[in-house]
XYZ file of C-alpha atoms in Angstrom:
616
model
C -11.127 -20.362 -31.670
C -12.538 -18.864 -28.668
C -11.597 -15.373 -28.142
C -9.412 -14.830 -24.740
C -8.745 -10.841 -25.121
C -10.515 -9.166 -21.905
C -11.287 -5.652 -21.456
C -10.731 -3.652 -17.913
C -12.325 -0.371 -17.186
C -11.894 1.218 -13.595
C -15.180 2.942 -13.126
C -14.611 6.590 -10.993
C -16.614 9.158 -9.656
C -14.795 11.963 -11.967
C -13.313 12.846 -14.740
C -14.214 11.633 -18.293
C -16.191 8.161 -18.629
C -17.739 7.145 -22.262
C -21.013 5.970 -21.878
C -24.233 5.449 -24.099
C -25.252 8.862 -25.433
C -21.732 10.534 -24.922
C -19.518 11.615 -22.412
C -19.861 12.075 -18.714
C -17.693 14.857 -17.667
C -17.447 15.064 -13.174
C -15.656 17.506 -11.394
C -15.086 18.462 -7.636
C -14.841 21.916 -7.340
C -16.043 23.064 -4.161
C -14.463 26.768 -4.702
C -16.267 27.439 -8.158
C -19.035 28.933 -8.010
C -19.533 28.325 -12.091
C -17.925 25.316 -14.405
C -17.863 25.037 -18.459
C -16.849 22.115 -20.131
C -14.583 23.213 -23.465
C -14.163 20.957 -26.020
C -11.211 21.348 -28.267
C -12.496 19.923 -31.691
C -15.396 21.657 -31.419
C -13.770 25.642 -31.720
C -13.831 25.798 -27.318
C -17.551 26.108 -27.468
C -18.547 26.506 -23.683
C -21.054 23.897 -22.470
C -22.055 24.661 -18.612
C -22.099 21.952 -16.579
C -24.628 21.154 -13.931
C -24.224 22.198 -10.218
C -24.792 18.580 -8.395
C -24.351 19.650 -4.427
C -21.217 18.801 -2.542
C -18.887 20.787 -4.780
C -19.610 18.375 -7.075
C -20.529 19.768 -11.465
C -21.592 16.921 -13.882
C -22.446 17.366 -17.688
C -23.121 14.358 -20.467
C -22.363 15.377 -23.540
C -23.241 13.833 -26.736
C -20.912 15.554 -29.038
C -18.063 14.257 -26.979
C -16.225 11.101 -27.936
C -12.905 8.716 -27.165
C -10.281 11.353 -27.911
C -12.131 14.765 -27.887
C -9.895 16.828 -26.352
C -11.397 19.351 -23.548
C -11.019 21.314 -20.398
C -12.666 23.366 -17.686
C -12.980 26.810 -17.327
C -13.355 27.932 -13.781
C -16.062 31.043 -13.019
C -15.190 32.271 -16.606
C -11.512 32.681 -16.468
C -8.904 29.763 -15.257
C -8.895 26.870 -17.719
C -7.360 24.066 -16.350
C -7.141 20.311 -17.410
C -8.960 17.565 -15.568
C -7.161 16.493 -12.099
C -8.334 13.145 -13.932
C -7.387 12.998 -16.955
C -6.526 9.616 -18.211
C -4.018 11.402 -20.967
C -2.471 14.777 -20.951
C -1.212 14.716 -24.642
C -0.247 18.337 -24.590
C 1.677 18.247 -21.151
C 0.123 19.327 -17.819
C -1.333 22.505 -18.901
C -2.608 21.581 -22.192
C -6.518 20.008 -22.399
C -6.657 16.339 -21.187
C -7.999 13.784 -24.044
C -10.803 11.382 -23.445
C -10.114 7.645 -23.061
C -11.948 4.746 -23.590
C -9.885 2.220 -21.863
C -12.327 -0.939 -23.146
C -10.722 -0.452 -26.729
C -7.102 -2.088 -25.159
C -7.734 -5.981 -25.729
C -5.954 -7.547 -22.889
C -4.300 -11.601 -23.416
C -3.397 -11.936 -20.107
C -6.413 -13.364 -18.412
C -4.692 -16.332 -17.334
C -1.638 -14.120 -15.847
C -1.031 -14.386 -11.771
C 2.161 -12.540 -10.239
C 4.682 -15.017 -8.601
C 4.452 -14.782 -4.808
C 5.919 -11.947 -3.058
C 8.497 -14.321 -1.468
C 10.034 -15.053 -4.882
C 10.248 -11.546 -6.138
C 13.562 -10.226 -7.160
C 12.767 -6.522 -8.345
C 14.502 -4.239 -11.133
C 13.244 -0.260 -10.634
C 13.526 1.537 -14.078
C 13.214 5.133 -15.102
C 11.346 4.830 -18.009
C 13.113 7.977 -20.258
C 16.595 6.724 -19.610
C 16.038 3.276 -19.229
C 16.563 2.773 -23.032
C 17.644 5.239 -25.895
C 14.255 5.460 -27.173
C 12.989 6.549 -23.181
C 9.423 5.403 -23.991
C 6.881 2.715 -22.876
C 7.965 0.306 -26.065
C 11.601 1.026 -25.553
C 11.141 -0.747 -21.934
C 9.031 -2.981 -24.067
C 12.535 -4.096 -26.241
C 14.316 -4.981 -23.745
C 12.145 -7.563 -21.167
C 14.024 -10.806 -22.361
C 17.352 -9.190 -21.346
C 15.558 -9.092 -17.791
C 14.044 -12.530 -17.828
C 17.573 -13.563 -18.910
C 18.878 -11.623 -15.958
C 16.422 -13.793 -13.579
C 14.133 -10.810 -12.117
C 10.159 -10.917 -11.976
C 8.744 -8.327 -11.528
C 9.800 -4.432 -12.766
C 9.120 -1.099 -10.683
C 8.441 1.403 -12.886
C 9.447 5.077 -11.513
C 6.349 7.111 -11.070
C 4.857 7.633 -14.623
C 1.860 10.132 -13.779
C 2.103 13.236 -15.935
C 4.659 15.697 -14.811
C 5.503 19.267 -16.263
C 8.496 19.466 -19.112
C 10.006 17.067 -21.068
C 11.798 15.032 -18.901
C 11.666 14.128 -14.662
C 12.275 11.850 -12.075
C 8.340 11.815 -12.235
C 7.868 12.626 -8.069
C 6.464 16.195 -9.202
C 3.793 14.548 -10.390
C -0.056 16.820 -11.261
C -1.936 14.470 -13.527
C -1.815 11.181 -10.902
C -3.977 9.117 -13.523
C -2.481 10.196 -16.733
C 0.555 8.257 -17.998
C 3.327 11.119 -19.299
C 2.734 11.616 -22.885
C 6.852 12.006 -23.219
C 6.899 8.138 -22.564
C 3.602 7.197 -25.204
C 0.098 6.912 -24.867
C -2.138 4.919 -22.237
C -2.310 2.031 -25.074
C 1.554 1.967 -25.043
C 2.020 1.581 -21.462
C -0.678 -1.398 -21.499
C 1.101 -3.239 -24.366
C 4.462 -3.151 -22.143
C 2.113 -4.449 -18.772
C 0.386 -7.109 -21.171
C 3.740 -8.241 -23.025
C 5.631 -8.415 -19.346
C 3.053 -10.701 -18.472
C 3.378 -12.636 -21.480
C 7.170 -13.205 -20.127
C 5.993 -14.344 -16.925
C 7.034 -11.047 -15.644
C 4.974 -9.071 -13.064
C 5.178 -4.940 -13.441
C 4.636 -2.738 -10.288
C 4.205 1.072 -10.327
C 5.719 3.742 -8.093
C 3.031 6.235 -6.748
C 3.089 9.808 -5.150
C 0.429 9.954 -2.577
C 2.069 12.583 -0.508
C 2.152 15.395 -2.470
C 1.286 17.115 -5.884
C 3.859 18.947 -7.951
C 5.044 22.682 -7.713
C 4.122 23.309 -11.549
C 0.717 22.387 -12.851
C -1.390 21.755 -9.934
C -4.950 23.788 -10.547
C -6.547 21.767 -7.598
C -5.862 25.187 -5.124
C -7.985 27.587 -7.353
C -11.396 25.681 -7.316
C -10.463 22.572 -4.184
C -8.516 24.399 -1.926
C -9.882 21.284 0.369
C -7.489 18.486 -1.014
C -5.132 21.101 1.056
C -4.573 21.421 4.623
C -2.617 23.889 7.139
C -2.972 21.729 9.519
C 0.430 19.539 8.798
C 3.326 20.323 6.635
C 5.730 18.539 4.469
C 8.726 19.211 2.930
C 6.452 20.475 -0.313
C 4.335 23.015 1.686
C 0.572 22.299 3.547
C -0.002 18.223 3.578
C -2.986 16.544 1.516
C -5.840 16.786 3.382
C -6.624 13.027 4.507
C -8.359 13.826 7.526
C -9.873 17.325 8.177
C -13.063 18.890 6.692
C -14.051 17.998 3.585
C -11.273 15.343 3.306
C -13.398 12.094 2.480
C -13.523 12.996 -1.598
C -9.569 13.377 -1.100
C -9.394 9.719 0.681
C -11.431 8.891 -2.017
C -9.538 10.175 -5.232
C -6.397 8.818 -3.939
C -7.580 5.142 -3.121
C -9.217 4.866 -6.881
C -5.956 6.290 -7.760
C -4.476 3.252 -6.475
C -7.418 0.665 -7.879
C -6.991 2.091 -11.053
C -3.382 1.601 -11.672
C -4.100 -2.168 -10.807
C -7.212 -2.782 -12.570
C -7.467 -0.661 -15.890
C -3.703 -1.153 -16.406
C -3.186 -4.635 -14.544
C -0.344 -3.442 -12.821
C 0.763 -5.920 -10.002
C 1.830 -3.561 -7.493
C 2.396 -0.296 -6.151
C 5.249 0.925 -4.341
C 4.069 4.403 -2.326
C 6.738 7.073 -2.443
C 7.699 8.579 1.032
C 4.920 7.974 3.224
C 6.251 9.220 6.195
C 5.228 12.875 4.184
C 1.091 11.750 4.591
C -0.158 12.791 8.003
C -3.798 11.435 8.662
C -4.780 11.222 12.481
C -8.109 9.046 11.204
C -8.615 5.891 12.546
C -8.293 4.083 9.987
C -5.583 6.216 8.240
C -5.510 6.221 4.519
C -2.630 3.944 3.854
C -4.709 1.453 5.669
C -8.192 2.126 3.982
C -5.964 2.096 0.586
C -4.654 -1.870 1.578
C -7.530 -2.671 2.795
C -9.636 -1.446 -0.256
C -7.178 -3.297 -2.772
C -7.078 -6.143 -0.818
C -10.850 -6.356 -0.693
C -10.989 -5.720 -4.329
C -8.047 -6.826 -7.082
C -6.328 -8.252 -4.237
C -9.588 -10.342 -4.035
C -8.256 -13.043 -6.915
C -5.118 -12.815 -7.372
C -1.598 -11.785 -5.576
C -0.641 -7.996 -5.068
C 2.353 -6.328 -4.466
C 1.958 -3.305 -1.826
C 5.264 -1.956 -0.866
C 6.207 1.750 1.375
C 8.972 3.891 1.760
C 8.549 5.128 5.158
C 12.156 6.724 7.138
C 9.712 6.418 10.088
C 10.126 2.223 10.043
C 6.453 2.139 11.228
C 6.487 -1.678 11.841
C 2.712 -1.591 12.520
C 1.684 -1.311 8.852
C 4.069 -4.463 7.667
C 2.588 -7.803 6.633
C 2.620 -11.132 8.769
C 0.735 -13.937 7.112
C -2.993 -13.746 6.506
C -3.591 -10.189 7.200
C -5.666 -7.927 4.420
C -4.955 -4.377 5.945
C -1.377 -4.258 5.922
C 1.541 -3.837 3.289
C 3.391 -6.420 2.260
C 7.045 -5.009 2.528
C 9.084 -1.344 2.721
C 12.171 -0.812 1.508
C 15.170 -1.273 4.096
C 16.950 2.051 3.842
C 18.475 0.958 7.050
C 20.551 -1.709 5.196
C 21.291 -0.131 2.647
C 22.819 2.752 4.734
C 25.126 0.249 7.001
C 26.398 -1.551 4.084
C 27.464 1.781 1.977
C 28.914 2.942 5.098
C 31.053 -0.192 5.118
C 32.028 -0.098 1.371
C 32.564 3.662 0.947
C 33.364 5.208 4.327
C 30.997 7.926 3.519
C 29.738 9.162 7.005
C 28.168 12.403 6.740
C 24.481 13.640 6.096
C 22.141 10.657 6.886
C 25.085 8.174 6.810
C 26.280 9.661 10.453
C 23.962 7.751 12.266
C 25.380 4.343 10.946
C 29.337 5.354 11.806
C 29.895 3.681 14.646
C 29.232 0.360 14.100
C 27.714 -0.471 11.003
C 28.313 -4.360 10.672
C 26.919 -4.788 13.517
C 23.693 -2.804 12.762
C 23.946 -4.743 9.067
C 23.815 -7.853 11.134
C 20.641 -6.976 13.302
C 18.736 -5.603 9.500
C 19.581 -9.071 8.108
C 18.311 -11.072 11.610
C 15.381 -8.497 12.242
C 14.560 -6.070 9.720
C 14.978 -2.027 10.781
C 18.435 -1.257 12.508
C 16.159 1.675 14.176
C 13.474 0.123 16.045
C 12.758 3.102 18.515
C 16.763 3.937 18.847
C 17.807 7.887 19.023
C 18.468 9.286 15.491
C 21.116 11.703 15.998
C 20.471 12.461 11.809
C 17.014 13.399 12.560
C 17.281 15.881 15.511
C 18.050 13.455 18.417
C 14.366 11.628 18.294
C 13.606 8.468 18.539
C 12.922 6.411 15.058
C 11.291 3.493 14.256
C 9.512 0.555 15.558
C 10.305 -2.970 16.702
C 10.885 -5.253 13.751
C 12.051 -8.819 15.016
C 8.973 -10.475 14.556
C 8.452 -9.639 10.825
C 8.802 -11.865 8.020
C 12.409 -11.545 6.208
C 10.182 -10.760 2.960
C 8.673 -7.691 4.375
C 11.837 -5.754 3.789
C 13.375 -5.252 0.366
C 16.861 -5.172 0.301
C 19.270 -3.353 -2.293
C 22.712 -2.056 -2.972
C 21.441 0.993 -4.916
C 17.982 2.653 -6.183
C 16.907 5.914 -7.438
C 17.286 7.210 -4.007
C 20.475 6.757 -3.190
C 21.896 7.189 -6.482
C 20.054 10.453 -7.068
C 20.461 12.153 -3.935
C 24.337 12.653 -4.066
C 25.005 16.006 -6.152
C 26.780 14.075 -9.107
C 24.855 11.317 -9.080
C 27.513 8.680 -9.073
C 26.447 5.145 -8.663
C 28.409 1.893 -6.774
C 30.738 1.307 -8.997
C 32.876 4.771 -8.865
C 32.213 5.234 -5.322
C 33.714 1.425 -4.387
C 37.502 0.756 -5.787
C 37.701 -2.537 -4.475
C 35.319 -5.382 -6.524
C 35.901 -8.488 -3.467
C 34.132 -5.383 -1.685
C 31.417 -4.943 -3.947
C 30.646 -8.726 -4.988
C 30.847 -9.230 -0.832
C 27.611 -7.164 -0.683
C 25.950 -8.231 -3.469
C 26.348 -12.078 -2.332
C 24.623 -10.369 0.473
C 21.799 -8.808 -0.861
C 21.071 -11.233 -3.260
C 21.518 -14.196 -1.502
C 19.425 -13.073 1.542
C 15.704 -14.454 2.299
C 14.574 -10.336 2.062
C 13.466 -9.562 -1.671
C 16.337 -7.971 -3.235
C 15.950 -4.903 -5.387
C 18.300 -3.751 -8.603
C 18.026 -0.667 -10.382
C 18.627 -0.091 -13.818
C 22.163 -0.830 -15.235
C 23.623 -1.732 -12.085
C 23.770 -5.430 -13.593
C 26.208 -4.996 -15.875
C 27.887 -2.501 -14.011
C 26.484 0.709 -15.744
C 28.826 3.918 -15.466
C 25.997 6.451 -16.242
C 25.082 8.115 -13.356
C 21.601 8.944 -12.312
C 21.388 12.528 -11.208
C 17.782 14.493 -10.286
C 16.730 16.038 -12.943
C 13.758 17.984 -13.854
C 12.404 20.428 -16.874
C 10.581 23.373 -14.786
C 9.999 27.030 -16.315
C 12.895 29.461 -15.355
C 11.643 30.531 -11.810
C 10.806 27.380 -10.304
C 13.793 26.095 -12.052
C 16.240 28.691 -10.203
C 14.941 27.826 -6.929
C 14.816 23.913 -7.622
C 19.216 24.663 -8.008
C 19.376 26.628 -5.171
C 17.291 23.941 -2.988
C 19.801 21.822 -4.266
C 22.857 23.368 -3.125
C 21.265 24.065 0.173
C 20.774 20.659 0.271
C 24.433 19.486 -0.285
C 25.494 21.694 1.942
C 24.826 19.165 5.025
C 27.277 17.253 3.401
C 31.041 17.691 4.382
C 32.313 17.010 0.858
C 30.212 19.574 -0.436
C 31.227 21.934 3.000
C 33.102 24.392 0.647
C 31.037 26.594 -1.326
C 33.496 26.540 -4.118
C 32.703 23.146 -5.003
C 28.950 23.117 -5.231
C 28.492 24.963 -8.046
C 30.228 22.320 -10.001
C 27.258 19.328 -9.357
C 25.280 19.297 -12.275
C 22.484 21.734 -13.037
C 19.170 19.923 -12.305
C 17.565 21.761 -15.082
C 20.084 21.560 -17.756
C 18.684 18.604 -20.682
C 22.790 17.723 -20.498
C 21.828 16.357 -16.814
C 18.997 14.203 -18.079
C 20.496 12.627 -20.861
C 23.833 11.796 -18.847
C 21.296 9.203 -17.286
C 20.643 7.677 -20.352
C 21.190 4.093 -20.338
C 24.194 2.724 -23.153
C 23.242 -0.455 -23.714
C 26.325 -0.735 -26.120
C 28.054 -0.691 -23.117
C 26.937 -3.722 -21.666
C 28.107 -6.258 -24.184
C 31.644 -5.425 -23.128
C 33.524 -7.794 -21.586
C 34.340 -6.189 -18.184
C 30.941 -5.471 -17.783
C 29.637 -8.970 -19.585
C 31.910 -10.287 -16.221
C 29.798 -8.383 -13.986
C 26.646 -9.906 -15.732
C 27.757 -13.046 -15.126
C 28.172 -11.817 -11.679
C 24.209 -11.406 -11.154
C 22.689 -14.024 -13.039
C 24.940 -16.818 -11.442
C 23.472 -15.078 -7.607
C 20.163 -14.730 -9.225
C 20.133 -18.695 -10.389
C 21.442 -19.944 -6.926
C 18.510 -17.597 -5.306
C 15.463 -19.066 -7.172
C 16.931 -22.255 -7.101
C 18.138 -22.744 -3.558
C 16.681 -19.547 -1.209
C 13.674 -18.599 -2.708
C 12.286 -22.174 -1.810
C 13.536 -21.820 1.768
C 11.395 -18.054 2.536
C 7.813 -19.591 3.359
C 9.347 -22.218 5.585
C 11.613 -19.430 7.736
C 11.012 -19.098 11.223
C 13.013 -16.331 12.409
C 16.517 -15.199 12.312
C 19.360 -14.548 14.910
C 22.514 -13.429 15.080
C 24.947 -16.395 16.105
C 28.446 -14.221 16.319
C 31.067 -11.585 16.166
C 34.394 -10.287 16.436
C 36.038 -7.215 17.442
C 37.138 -7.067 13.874
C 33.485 -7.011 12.551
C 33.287 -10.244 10.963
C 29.293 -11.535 11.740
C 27.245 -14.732 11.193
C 23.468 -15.091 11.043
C 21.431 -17.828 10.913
C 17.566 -18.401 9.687
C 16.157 -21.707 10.748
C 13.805 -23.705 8.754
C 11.058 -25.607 9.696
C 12.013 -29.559 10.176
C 15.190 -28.472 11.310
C 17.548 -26.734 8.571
C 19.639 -24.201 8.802
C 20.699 -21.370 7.063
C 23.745 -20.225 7.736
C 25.540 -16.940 6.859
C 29.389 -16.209 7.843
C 31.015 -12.626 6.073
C 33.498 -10.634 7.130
C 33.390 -7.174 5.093
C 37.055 -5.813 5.785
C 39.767 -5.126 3.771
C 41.749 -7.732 5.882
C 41.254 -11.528 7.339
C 40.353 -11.763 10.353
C 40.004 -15.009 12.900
C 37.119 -17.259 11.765
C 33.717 -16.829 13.676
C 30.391 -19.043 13.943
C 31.765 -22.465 12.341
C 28.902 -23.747 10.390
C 28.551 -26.942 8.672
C 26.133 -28.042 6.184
C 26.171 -27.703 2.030
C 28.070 -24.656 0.963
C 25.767 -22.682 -1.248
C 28.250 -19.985 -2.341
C 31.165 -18.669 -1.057
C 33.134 -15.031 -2.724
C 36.655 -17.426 -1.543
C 36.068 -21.327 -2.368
C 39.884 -21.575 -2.187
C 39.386 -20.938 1.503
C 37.067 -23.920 2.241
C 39.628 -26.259 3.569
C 39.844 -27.105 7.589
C 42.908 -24.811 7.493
C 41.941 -21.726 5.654
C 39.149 -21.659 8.623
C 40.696 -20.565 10.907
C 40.986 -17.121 9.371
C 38.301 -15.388 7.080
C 39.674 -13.500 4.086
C 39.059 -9.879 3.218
C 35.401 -9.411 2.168
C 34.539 -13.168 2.052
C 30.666 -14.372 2.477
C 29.607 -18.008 2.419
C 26.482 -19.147 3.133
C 25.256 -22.406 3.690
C 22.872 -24.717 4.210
C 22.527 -27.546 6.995
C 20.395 -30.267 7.747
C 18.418 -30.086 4.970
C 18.192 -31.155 0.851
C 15.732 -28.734 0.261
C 12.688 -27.150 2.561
């Protein structure tokens, strides 16, 4: 039998590489005036590396070997790990390990990622995800989540991180996996066994910052730094001053790496609005572009942002190769928590006033701020306009890391939202809409362990990580007293991270089996009946209203369907709006169907249907 393993290696312009003869150590350090190489396993003898011109320091070394262990020592006194280390074994400040990543035999040759329009996404934190918290303990548990009906994971950011345990945004190591989750052969087997399942695996990336603890890069490249913009982490990655084109270029193989060396299928980029480049082309351009150019080159890709700015202008619409394919709707998601919890402070002020009607304009046309005064964000203007965007270039949940995270205690839907009708009234929503919808871990079975932040600093940075946090709150008029905000949960504390831990127990009983049920009957009805419908969409409108808030939407469909959607999401009925007719799909009331009932729609009710058509 023919044999159908495949090996991927990302070639880079630094760090470690095995070659004939040895090792080729590289290194960018346009500060030092002086570089050793020291190798672990052999006692930390110093080998001086070669001065190459540009900043650049290169050494082959023929005692070195897949998994010597080694770092640099900087002008005879830092010793810091390589900024590209494949594997940190010891943690951030411990020596990085070299990697041959052509020993991994891949069986996924024939593997290609569903199309984007299909895509129903579950984000997962991989150390709380299962009780294990590791690469194989995600590994477990993927035929629970082809049972569920997603295809494709998003795994929180994964690149090495200081502590034990983290969100994984304070990333310092961007091309080493954690070592607290496994080794780079452990997250592999998970990407090659998902595939196996039919399921793709993207990965969540920080390109807009590097952590507070760990980062070495300001001793000997001060030049991956700039003053020239700030973010909310201190002076902005330099992507377009002097110097700047080795920085472009360590973040864009980054982002080819991931994809090729690990065959991940996408990349979701964390917070772009936090990278300032005034080049023409920017860098999240020149990254799409190069991944387009290359993996993207033979076979699909997943390239998703999180941008508060809803910058329109980098969004997909068919048979571009610069642009991303979707960014995640915060905008929804803020109008429809509005509507279920009646939370209104901090960023959830600007939706207030009338947020089915903003819901309604996100589901016909993509941002609710498409240029529109932020009141949230100091009375400017915010976003772009959306209406002529594919529904699939917005992805569409209830909850995510995000939103879960960012509220002191953590608390997710189901102990902020009393009423179910309310909560299954959404979901038909999200789920059911043409936008990819996004789940995040547990929320399928209705999962009561919160998902607070969490980190493992040393004491200082630790101390000022829980006053940030309290600051923080403080915007927030539930948290106005200052007697009640020392009560949220100590970021720091291991009790915080393991109240995130997944019980999985949990999820076999039967309220929670119910809520199961929930999702994978929506999840069915979507690949059966709406997925089929996205490619063939030609734009979206809103149809009608009430006073009372009720809405109806409707996406027609080339030859002539329609898809219809009629919801009212209030606690009350209201009179009936936008009469459709056509094959219902799903409704939250189907004793309300009859000629009668119609005149009225019941409290949180949502029907959809579908008219003029058996199928596109």
């Amino acid at each position: 039998m023919p044999d159908t393993t495949t090996r991927s290696v990302h070639t880079m312009p630094f760090g470690a590489e095995v070659c004939d003869g040895g090792v080729r150590f590289r290194l960018w350090a346009p500060a030092a005036r002086r570089v050793e190489l020291l190798l672990a396993d052999r006692g930390e003898h110093a080998c001086e590396m070669r001065a190459r011109g540009g900043g650049w320091f290169e050494l082959l070394s023929d005692v070195a070997r897949t998994g010597s262990r080694y770092r640099y020592r900087i002008d005879g006194g830092l010793i810091v790990p390589d900024p590209a280390s494949r594997f940190n074994p010891e943690d951030v400040h411990g020596p990085s390990m070299v990697i041959d990543p052509g020993d991994f035999a891949w069986t996924d040759a024939t593997w290609c990622a569903p199309p984007w329009y299909a895509a129903v996404v579950y984000e997962l934190h991989t150390g709380t995800f299962s009780p294990e918290g590791t690469f194989a303990g995600i590994e477990s548990r993927l035929d629970h989540l082809v049972q569920l009906g997603i295809t494709a994971l998003e795994l929180m950011p994964v690149a090495d991180f200081p502590g034990r345990y983290g969100w994984g945004y304070d990333g310092v190591l961007p091309f080493a996996p954690d070592s607290s989750y496994g080794t780079p052969e452990m997250l592999k087997a998970l990407v090659n066994s998902a595939h196996r399942r039919g399921l793709a695996v993207m990965l969540d990336v920080v390109y807009n910052h590097f952590g507070p603890e760990g980062n070495y890069l300001y001793a000997y490249a001060p030049q991956f730094f700039t003053q020239r913009h700030q973010t909310p982490w201190g002076r902005a990655i330099n992507f377009d001053g002097p110097e700047s084109r080795v920085v472009r270029d360590f973040f864009i193989h980054n982002a080819c790496y991931w994809l090729e060396e690990y065959h991940f299928d996408g990349l979701r980029l964390d917070a772009v609005h936090a990278i300032y480049d005034d080049n023409r082309p920017d860098i999240l351009t020149e990254i799409a572009r190069t991944l387009r150019a290359g993996p993207g080159r033979e076979r699909p890709l997943y390239l998703v942002l999180e941008n508060v700015r809803n910058q329109a202008r980098y969004l997909a619409v068919a048979g571009e190769r610069e642009h991303f394919d979707a960014q995640w709707n915060d905008d929804e998601h803020h109008c429809l928590h509005v509507i279920l919890t009646g939370e209104t402070d901090g960023y959830y002020a600007d939706y207030a006033t009338v947020p089915r009607a903003m819901l309604a304009r996100c589901l016909a046309e993509g941002f609710a701020y498409q240029g529109e005064i932020s009141h949230y964000r100091e009375d400017q203007p915010r976003g772009e306009p959306s209406a002529g965007l594919p529904p699939t270039a917005f992805v569409a949940f209830l909850q995510n890391h995000d939103q879960i995270g960012n509220r002191a205690f953590g608390e997710r839907l189901c102990h902020l939202v009393k009423d179910e009708g309310a909560l299954r009234a959404a979901l038909a929503i999200v789920l059911l809409a043409p936008s990819p919808p996004l789940l995040f871990m547990g929320e399928e079975w209705g999962a009561g362990e919160p998902f607070p932040y969490f980190c493992d600093f040393g004491p200082e940075l630790a101390a000022k990580v829980r006053e940030g946090r309290r600051r923080e709150f403080a915007r927030f008029a539930r948290f106005g007293d200052d007697s009640r905000r020392p009560h949220a949960p100590d970021p720091c504390a291991t009790s915080t991270f393991e109240s995130a831990q997944l019980r999985w127990e949990a999820h076999s009983e039967p309220r929670h089996v119910e809520w199961l049920h929930f999702y994978r009957r929506l999840l069915t009805l979507r690949h059966r009946e709406i997925a089929p419908l996205v490619p063939v969409i030609e734009g979206a409108r809103r149809t009608a209203s009430n006073p009372e808030g009720a809405f109806a939407v409707e996406w027609p469909i080339r030859g002539g369907a329609m898809l219809h959607l009629v919801c009212n999401l209030n606690g009350r009925a209201v009179p009936a709006i936008g009469q459709s007719a056509g094959r219902t799909l799903f409704t939250t009331h189907p004793e309300a169907e009859g000629a009668e009932a119609r005149r009225e729609l019941a409290a949180w009710s949502v029907t959809w249907r579908l008219d003029g058509s058996n199928g596109p």
